[in-house]
XYZ file of C-alpha atoms in Angstrom:
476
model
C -8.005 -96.947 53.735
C -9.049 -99.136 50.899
C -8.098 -102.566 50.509
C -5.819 -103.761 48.113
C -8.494 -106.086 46.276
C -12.321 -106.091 46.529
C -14.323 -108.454 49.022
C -15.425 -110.644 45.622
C -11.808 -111.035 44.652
C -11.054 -111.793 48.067
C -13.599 -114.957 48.033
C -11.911 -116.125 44.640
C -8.962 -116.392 46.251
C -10.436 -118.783 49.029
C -10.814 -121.301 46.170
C -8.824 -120.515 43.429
C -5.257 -120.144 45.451
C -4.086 -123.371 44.344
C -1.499 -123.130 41.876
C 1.944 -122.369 43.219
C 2.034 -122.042 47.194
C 4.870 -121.758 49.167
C 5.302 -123.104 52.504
C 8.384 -121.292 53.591
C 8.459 -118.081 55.170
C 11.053 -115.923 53.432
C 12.571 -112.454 54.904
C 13.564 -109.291 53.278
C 15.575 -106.147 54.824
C 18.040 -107.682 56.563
C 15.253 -110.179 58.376
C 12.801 -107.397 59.104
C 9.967 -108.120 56.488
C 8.804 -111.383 56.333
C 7.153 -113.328 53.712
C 4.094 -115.651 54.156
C 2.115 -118.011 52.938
C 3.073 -116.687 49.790
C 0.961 -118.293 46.640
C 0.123 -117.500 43.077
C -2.417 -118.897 40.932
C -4.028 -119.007 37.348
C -7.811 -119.314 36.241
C -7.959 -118.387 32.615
C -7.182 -114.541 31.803
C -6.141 -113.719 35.521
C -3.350 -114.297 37.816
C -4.039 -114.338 41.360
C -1.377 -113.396 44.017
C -1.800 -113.381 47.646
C 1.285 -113.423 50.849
C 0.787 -112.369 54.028
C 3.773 -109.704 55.047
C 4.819 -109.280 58.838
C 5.832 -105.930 59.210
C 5.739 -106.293 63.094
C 9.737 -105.693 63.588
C 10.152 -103.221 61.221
C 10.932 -100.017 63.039
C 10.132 -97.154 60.399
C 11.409 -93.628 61.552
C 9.108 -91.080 62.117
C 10.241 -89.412 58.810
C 10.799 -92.059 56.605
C 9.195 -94.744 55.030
C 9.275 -98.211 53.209
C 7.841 -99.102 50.211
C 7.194 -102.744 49.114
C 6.876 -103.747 45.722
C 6.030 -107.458 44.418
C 7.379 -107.869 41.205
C 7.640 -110.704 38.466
C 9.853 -111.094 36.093
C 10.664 -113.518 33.272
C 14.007 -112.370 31.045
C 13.144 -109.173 30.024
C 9.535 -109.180 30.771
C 8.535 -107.463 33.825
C 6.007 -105.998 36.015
C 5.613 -103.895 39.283
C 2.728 -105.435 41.410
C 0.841 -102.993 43.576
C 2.917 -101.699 46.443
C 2.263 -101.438 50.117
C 3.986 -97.841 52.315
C 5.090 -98.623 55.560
C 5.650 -94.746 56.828
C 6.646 -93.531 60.033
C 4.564 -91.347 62.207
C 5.137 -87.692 59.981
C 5.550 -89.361 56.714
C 2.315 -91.009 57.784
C -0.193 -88.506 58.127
C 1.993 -86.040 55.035
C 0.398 -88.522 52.847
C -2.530 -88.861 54.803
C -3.061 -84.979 54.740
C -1.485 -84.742 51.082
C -2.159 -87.629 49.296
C 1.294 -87.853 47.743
C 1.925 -91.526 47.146
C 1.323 -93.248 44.124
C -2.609 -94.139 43.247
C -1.816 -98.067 43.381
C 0.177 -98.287 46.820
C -1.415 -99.167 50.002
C -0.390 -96.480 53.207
C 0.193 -98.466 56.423
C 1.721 -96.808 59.676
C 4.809 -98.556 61.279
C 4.101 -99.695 64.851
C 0.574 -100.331 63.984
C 0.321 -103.055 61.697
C 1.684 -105.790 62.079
C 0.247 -108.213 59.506
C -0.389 -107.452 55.770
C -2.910 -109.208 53.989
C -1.702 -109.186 50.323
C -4.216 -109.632 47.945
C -4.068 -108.799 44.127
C -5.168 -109.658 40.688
C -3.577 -108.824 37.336
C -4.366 -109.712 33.892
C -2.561 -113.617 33.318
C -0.245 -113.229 30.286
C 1.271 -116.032 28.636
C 4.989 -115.321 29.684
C 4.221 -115.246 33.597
C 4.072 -118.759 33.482
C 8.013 -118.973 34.180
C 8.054 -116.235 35.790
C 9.792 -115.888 39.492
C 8.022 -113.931 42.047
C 10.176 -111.448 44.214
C 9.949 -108.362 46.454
C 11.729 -105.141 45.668
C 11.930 -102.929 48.727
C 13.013 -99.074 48.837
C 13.878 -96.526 51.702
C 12.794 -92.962 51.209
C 12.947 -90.173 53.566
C 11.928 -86.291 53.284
C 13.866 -84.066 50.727
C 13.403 -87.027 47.960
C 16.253 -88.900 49.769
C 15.831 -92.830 48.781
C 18.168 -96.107 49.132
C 16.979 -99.010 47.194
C 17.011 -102.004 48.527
C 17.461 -104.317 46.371
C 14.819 -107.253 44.877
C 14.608 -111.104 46.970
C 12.578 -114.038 45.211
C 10.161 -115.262 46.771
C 8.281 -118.165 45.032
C 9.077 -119.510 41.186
C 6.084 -119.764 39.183
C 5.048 -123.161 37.061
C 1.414 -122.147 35.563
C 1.748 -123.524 31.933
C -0.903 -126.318 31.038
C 0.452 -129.561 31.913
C -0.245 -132.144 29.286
C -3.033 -134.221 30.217
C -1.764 -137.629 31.417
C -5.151 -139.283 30.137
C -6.748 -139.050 27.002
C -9.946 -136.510 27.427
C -12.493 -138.145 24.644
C -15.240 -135.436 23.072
C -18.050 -137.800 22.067
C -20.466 -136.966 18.465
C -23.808 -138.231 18.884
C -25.604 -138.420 15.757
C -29.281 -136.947 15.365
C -31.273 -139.736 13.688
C -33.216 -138.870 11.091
C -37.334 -137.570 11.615
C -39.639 -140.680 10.637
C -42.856 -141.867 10.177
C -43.334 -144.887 13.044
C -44.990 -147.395 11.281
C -45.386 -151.008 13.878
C -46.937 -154.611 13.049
C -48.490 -156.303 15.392
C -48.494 -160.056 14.037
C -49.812 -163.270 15.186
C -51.769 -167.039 14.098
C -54.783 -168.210 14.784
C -56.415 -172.044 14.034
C -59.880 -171.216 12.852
C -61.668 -174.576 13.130
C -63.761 -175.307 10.399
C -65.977 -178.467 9.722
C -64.513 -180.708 7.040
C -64.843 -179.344 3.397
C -66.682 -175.978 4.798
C -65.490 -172.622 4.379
C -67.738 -170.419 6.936
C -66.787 -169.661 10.355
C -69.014 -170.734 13.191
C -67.857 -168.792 16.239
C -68.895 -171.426 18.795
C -67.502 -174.264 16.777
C -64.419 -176.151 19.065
C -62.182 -173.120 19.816
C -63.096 -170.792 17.656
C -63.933 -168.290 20.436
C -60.368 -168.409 21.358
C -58.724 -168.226 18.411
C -60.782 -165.391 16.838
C -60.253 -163.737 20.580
C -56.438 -163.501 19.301
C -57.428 -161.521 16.550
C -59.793 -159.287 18.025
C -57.667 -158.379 21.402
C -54.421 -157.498 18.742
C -57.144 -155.536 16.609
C -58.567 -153.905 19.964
C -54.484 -153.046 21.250
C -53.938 -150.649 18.433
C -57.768 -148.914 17.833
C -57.740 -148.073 22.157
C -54.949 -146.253 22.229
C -55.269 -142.652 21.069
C -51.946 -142.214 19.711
C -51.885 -145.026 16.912
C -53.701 -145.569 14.033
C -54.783 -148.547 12.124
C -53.361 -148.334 8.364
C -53.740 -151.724 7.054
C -55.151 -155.205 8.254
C -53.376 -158.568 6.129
C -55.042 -161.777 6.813
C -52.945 -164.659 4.740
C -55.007 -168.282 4.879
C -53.083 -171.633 4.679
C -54.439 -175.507 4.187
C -52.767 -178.415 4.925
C -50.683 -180.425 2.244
C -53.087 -183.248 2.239
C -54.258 -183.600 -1.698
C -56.038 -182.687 -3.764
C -54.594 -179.284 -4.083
C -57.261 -178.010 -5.851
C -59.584 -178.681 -2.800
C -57.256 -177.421 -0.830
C -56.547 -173.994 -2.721
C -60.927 -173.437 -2.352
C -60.688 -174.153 0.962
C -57.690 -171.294 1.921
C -59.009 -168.770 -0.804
C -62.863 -169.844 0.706
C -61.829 -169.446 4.479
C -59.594 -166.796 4.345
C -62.318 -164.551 2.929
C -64.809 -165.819 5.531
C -62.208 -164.471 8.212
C -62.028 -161.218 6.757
C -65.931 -160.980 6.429
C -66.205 -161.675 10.073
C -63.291 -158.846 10.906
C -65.340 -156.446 8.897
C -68.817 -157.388 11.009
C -66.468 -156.545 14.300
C -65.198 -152.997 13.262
C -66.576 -152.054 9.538
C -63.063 -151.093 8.867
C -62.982 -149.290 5.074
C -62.717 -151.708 2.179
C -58.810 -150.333 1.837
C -57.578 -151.350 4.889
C -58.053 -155.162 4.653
C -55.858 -157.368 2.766
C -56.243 -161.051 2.420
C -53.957 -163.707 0.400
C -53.610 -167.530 1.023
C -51.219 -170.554 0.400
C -53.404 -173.418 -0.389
C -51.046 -176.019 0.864
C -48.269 -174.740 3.782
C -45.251 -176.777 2.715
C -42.377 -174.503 3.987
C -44.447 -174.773 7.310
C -44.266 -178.597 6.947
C -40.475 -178.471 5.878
C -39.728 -176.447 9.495
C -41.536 -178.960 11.246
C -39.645 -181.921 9.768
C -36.229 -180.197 9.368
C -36.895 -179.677 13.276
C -37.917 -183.604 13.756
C -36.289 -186.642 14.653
C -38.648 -188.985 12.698
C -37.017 -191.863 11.116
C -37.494 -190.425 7.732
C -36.706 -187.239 8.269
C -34.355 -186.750 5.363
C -36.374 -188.599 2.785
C -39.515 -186.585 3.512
C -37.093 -183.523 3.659
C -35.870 -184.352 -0.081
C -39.213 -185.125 -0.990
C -40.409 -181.728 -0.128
C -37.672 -179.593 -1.131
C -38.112 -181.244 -4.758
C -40.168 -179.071 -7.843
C -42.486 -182.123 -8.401
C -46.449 -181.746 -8.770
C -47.662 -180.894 -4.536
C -50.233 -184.066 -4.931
C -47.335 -186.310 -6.562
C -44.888 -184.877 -3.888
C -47.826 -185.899 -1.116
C -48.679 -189.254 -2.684
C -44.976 -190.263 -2.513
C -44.292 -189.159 1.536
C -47.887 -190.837 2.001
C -46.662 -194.318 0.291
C -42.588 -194.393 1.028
C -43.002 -193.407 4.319
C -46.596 -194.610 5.395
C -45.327 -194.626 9.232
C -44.392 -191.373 9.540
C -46.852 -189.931 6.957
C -49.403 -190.920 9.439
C -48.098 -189.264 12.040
C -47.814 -185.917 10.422
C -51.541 -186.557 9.239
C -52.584 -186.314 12.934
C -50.649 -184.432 14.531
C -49.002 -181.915 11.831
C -51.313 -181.077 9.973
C -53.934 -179.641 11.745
C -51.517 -176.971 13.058
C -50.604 -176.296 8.875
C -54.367 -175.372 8.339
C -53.968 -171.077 10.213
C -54.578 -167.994 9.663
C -51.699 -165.078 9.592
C -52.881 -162.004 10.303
C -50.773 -158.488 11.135
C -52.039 -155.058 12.268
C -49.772 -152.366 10.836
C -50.647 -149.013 12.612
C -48.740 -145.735 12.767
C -47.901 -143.777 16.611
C -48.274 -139.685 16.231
C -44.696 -137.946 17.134
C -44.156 -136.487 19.904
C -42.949 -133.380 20.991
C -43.329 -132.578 24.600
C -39.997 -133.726 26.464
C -41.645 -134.839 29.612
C -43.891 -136.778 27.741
C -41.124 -138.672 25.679
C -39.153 -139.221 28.804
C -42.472 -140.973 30.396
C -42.559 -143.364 27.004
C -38.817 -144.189 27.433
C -39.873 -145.721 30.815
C -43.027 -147.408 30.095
C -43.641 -147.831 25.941
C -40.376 -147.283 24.410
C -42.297 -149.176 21.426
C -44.162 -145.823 20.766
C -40.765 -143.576 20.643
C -39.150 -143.251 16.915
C -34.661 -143.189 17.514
C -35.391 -138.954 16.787
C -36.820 -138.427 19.505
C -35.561 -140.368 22.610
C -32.488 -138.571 21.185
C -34.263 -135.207 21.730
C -35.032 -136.262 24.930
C -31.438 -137.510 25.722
C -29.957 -133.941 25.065
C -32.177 -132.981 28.046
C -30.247 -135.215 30.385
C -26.716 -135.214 32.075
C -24.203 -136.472 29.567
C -22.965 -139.148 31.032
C -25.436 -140.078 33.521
C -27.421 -142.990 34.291
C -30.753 -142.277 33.146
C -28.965 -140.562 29.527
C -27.096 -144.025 29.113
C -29.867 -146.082 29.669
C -32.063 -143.698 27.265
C -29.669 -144.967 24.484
C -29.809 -148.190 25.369
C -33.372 -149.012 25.047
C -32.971 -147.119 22.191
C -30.942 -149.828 20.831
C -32.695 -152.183 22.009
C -35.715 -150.834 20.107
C -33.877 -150.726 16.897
C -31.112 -152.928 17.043
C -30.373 -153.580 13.823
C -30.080 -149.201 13.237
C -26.507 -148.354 13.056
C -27.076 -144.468 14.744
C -28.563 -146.102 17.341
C -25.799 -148.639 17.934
C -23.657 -145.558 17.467
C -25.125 -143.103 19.907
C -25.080 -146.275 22.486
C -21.391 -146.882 21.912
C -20.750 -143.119 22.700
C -23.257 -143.239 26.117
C -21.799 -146.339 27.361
C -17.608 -145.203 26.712
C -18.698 -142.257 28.759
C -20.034 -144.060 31.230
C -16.911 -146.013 31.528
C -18.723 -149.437 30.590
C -16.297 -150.525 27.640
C -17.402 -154.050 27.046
C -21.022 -152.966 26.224
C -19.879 -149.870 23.994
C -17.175 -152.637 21.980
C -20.613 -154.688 21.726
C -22.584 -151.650 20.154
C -19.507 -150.365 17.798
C -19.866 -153.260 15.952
C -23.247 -152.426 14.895
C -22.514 -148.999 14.351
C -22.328 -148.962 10.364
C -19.226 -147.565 8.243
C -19.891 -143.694 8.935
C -17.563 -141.397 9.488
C -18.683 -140.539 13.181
C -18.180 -144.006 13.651
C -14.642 -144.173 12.323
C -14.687 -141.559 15.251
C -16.262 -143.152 17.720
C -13.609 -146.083 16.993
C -10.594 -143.753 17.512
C -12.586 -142.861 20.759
C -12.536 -146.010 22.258
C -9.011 -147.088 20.924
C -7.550 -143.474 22.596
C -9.591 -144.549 25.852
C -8.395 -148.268 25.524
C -4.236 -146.858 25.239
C -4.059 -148.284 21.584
C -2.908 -144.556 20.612
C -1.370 -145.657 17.136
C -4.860 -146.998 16.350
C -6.659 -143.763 17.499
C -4.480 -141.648 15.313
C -5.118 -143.652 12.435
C -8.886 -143.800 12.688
C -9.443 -139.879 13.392
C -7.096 -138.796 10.541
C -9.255 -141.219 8.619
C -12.543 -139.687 10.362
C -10.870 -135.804 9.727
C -10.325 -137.040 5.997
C -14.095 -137.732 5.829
C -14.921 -134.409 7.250
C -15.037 -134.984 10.983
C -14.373 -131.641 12.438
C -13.408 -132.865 16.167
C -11.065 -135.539 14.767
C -8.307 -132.464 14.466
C -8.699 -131.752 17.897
C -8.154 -135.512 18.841
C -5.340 -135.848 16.521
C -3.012 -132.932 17.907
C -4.581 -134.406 21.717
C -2.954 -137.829 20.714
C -0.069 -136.331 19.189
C 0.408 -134.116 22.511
C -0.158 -137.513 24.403
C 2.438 -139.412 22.515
C-alpha cells in the first residue's frame, strides 16, 4: 500500500511543521476516531498538513467501511484533502481484489491499524490562510448504502504574513568608478652645501643621509613590479637672509645640482624630472613664527605677511627685532634652506580576487575604491572581514563620498550605528545616500524621517526606495 506522501515530503515536514500545531487531541464518531498532533504549515506555494489518527477503537464491520476526509474550508471556498478507508474484513480485500475506491484514498483494515500517520501536501492558495481545518467522516456498506457523518474542526488556520515588527533594511552599495591609481610619495631633505656653492659633495656633513632620503623613496617605487615611476619634482628653497638675488642663484643653482645627481643614480628620461625653486622660503618662516612664542612674534608676523621688497622686509625683522632676528638666523634658517622632492608613480589594476583580498590585508595603498569593492561582493554581506574591507577602504580615501557611502551601508549591517552616522556624513548628496539616510533613520525608529528621505530617494530614481516606503507605511 502506498503512502499517503513520499519519503522527501515526509523529511520536509520534520522541519517545516511549524505553523499552526495543535496540542489537543480531538475525537470524531462519537469518540471513536481520534485526532493528533494535528498541524498545518506554509512554505511559499505549498501547504503542509500532517495529524496522526487513532483508529484503534473503531470497530468496522466486516462489510462496511469508514472513510475519512480532511477538509478546509473558508466561506465558500473549499477542498477535500486526501482520504483514508478504514474497511472491515470483506470490504477490505473487495477493494483489495477490485480496486474500487477512489485513486486518492488510502485502504487500511479495521483491527489492524491502529495509528495513522497523516501526511499531505497541496498547492498553498491565498484564501487557506483563514481557513479552519476539519474532518468529514462517512459510513458506507455493500449495495451503495452510506450515512454521512457529519464534518468536526479540528485546528483554525492563521498562515497570512504577519507584518514584520522590525524594519528589514535592503542596503545599495555603489560601484565606484574604474581609475587610473596614480600615488606621491613626498618628502624633504637638507642638502648641505658650503657657503655661496651650488654643487653637491656627497660626503660633505650629512649629505649621505639626506640624499639617502631621496634615494630609498626613489628605490620604494622602481622595486616593486606593480608601480611605475611617471614623474620625479624636486622644488629648491634658500633661506630669507638677503640679498635675494644671491639667494634666488643659489635655489635655481642647487636645485639643478640635485637633479643632476638623481639622474647619475637612475638615468631616468629627461621627461620625468621636474625641478622649480623658491629663492627665499617665507611661508616656511611665517609657520615657524606663527607656531612661536618669541617675544616678537606678532611684529615679525606683520612684517612678513606685508607686500614690501623680501630684502626691505628682512632688513626691518633684522633691525626692529635684532634679539629675535638672531635667533631665527641660527636656528631657523638653516632648516628654510631644503629640498622638496615627490615620486608620483602609477600601481597596475588588478583583477584576480584572491590577489586583491591579499592587498586589502597587507598594501591597501596599492588597491583603487573599484576594486576592494569587487572583492567585497565576494564576501558575506554583513560579515566581519566584508565590513572591515569597506573600512580600510575609507580609510584609504577618506575624503571619497562612495567610499564613505559603501562604509555607512557595511557598518548599519553590521549593527555598529555610531561608526555608520560617522561615515554618512561624508557620504556626498547622492541619491543612494538620501537612501542610505532613510536606512539608518528606519533602523534608528525615526520612521517619519525614513519616509521622507526614500520618497525623496524614489523621486531621484531610487528603485528600492518604493519597496521601503510601502515597508514603512506597513510598519506605521
Amino acid at each position: 500500500m502506498k503512502p499517503i506522501i513520499s519519503i522527501a515530503n515526509i523529511l520536509c515536514f520534520a522541519m517545516l511543521l511549524c505553523g499552526v500545531p495543535s496540542a489537543v487531541a480531538q475525537t470524531i464518531m462519537d469518540g471513536r476516531v481520534t485526532m493528533r498532533d494535528v498541524a498545518v504549515s506554509r512554505n511559499n506555494d505549498k501547504l503542509f498538513v500532517s495529524m496522526d489518527i487513532d483508529v484503534s477503537t473503531l470497530d468496522v464491520s466486516t462489510n462496511r467501511e469508514v472513510i475519512i476526509t480532511p477538509r478546509l474550508t473558508a466561506g465558500a471556498d473549499t477542498l477535500d484533502l486526501p482520504a483514508v478507508m478504514v474497511a472491515g474484513r470483506s470490504r477490505y480485500y473487495h477493494h483489495l481484489r477490485n480496486g474500487v475506491q477512489p485513486s486518492d484514498t488510502e485502504l487500511y483494515r479495521s483491527g489492524k491499524t491502529s495509528v495513522i500517520k497523516y501526511r499531505t501536501v497541496v498547492p498553498y492558495v491565498a484564501w487557506m490562510g483563514k481557513a479552519v481545518l476539519g474532518a468529514a467522516n462517512e459510513t458506507c456498506g455493500c449495495c451503495s448504502e452510506s450515512l454521512d457523518g457529519g464534518s468536526a474542526p479540528l485546528l483554525a488556520l492563521d498562515l497570512e504574513p504577519k507584518l514584520p515588527k522590525k524594519f528589514a533594511p535592503e542596503f545599495i552599495y555603489v560601484r565606484p568608478e574604474a581609475m587610473q591609481k596614480i600615488n606621491v610619495l613626498e618628502g624633504s631633505a637638507y642638502i648641505d652645501f658650503p657657503v655661496s656653492r651650488t654643487e653637491i659633495y656627497p660626503d660633505y656633513r650629512r649629505n649621505p643621509v639626506e640624499l639617502q632620503k631621496i634615494i630609498a623613496t626613489i628605490d620604494a617605487v622602481r622595486n616593486d613590479s606593480d608601480s611605475r615611476i611617471i614623474e620625479l619634482t624636486i622644488k629648491g628653497y634658500a633661506s630669507p637672509e638677503s640679498p635675494y638675488s644671491n639667494n634666488e642663484r643659489l635655489a635655481k643653482g642647487r636645485t639643478k645640482s640635485l637633479k643632476n645627481y638623481v639622474q647619475q643614480q637612475y638615468s631616468f628620461p629627461e621627461s620625468i624630472i621636474s625641478t622649480d625653486y623658491e629663492p627665499e622660503d617665507w611661508a616656511g618662516l611665517e609657520r615657524y613664527v606663527a607656531s612661536s612664542s618669541l617675544a616678537a612674534k606678532d611684529g615679525i608676523l606683520a612684517l612678513i605677511r606685508t607686500d614690501m621688497d623680501p630684502d626691505e622686509k628682512e632688513a626691518r625683522i633684522k633691525r626692529n627685532y635684532p634679539v629675535d632676528y638672531a635667533f631665527l638666523l641660527k636656528e631657523v634658517y638653516p632648516g628654510l634652506r631644503h629640498s622638496d622632492y615627490a615620486v608620483k608613480y602609477e600601481v597596475r589594476a588588478y583583477t584576480d580576487i584572491d590577489e586583491i583580498k591579499r592587498l586589502i590585508k597587507t598594501q591597501p595603498s596599492k588597491l583603487s575604491l573599484n576594486e576592494m569593492y569587487l572583492a567585497a561582493r565576494d564576501m558575506v554581506p554583513g560579515s566581519a572581514e566584508f565590513e572591515e574591507t569597506f573600512d580600510i577602504a575609507v580609510r584609504m580615501y577618506p575624503d571619497d563620498p562612495v567610499a564613505n557611502l559603501n562604509a555607512a551601508n557595511a557598518s548599519m549591517q553590521a549593527g555598529d550605528m555610531k561608526r555608520a552616522q560617522r561615515y554618512l556624513d561624508n557620504a556626498g548628496s547622492s541619491p543612494e545616500a538620501g537612501y542610505a539616510r532613510g536606512v539608518y533613520a528606519a533602523i534608528s525608529g525615526d520612521y517619519d524621517s525614513a519616509l521622507r528621505l526614500f520618497v525623496e530617494a524614489e523621486r531621484r530614481g531610487v528603485a528600492k526606495a518604493t519597496a521601503m516606503i510601502k515597508h514603512i507605511n506597513e510598519i506605521k
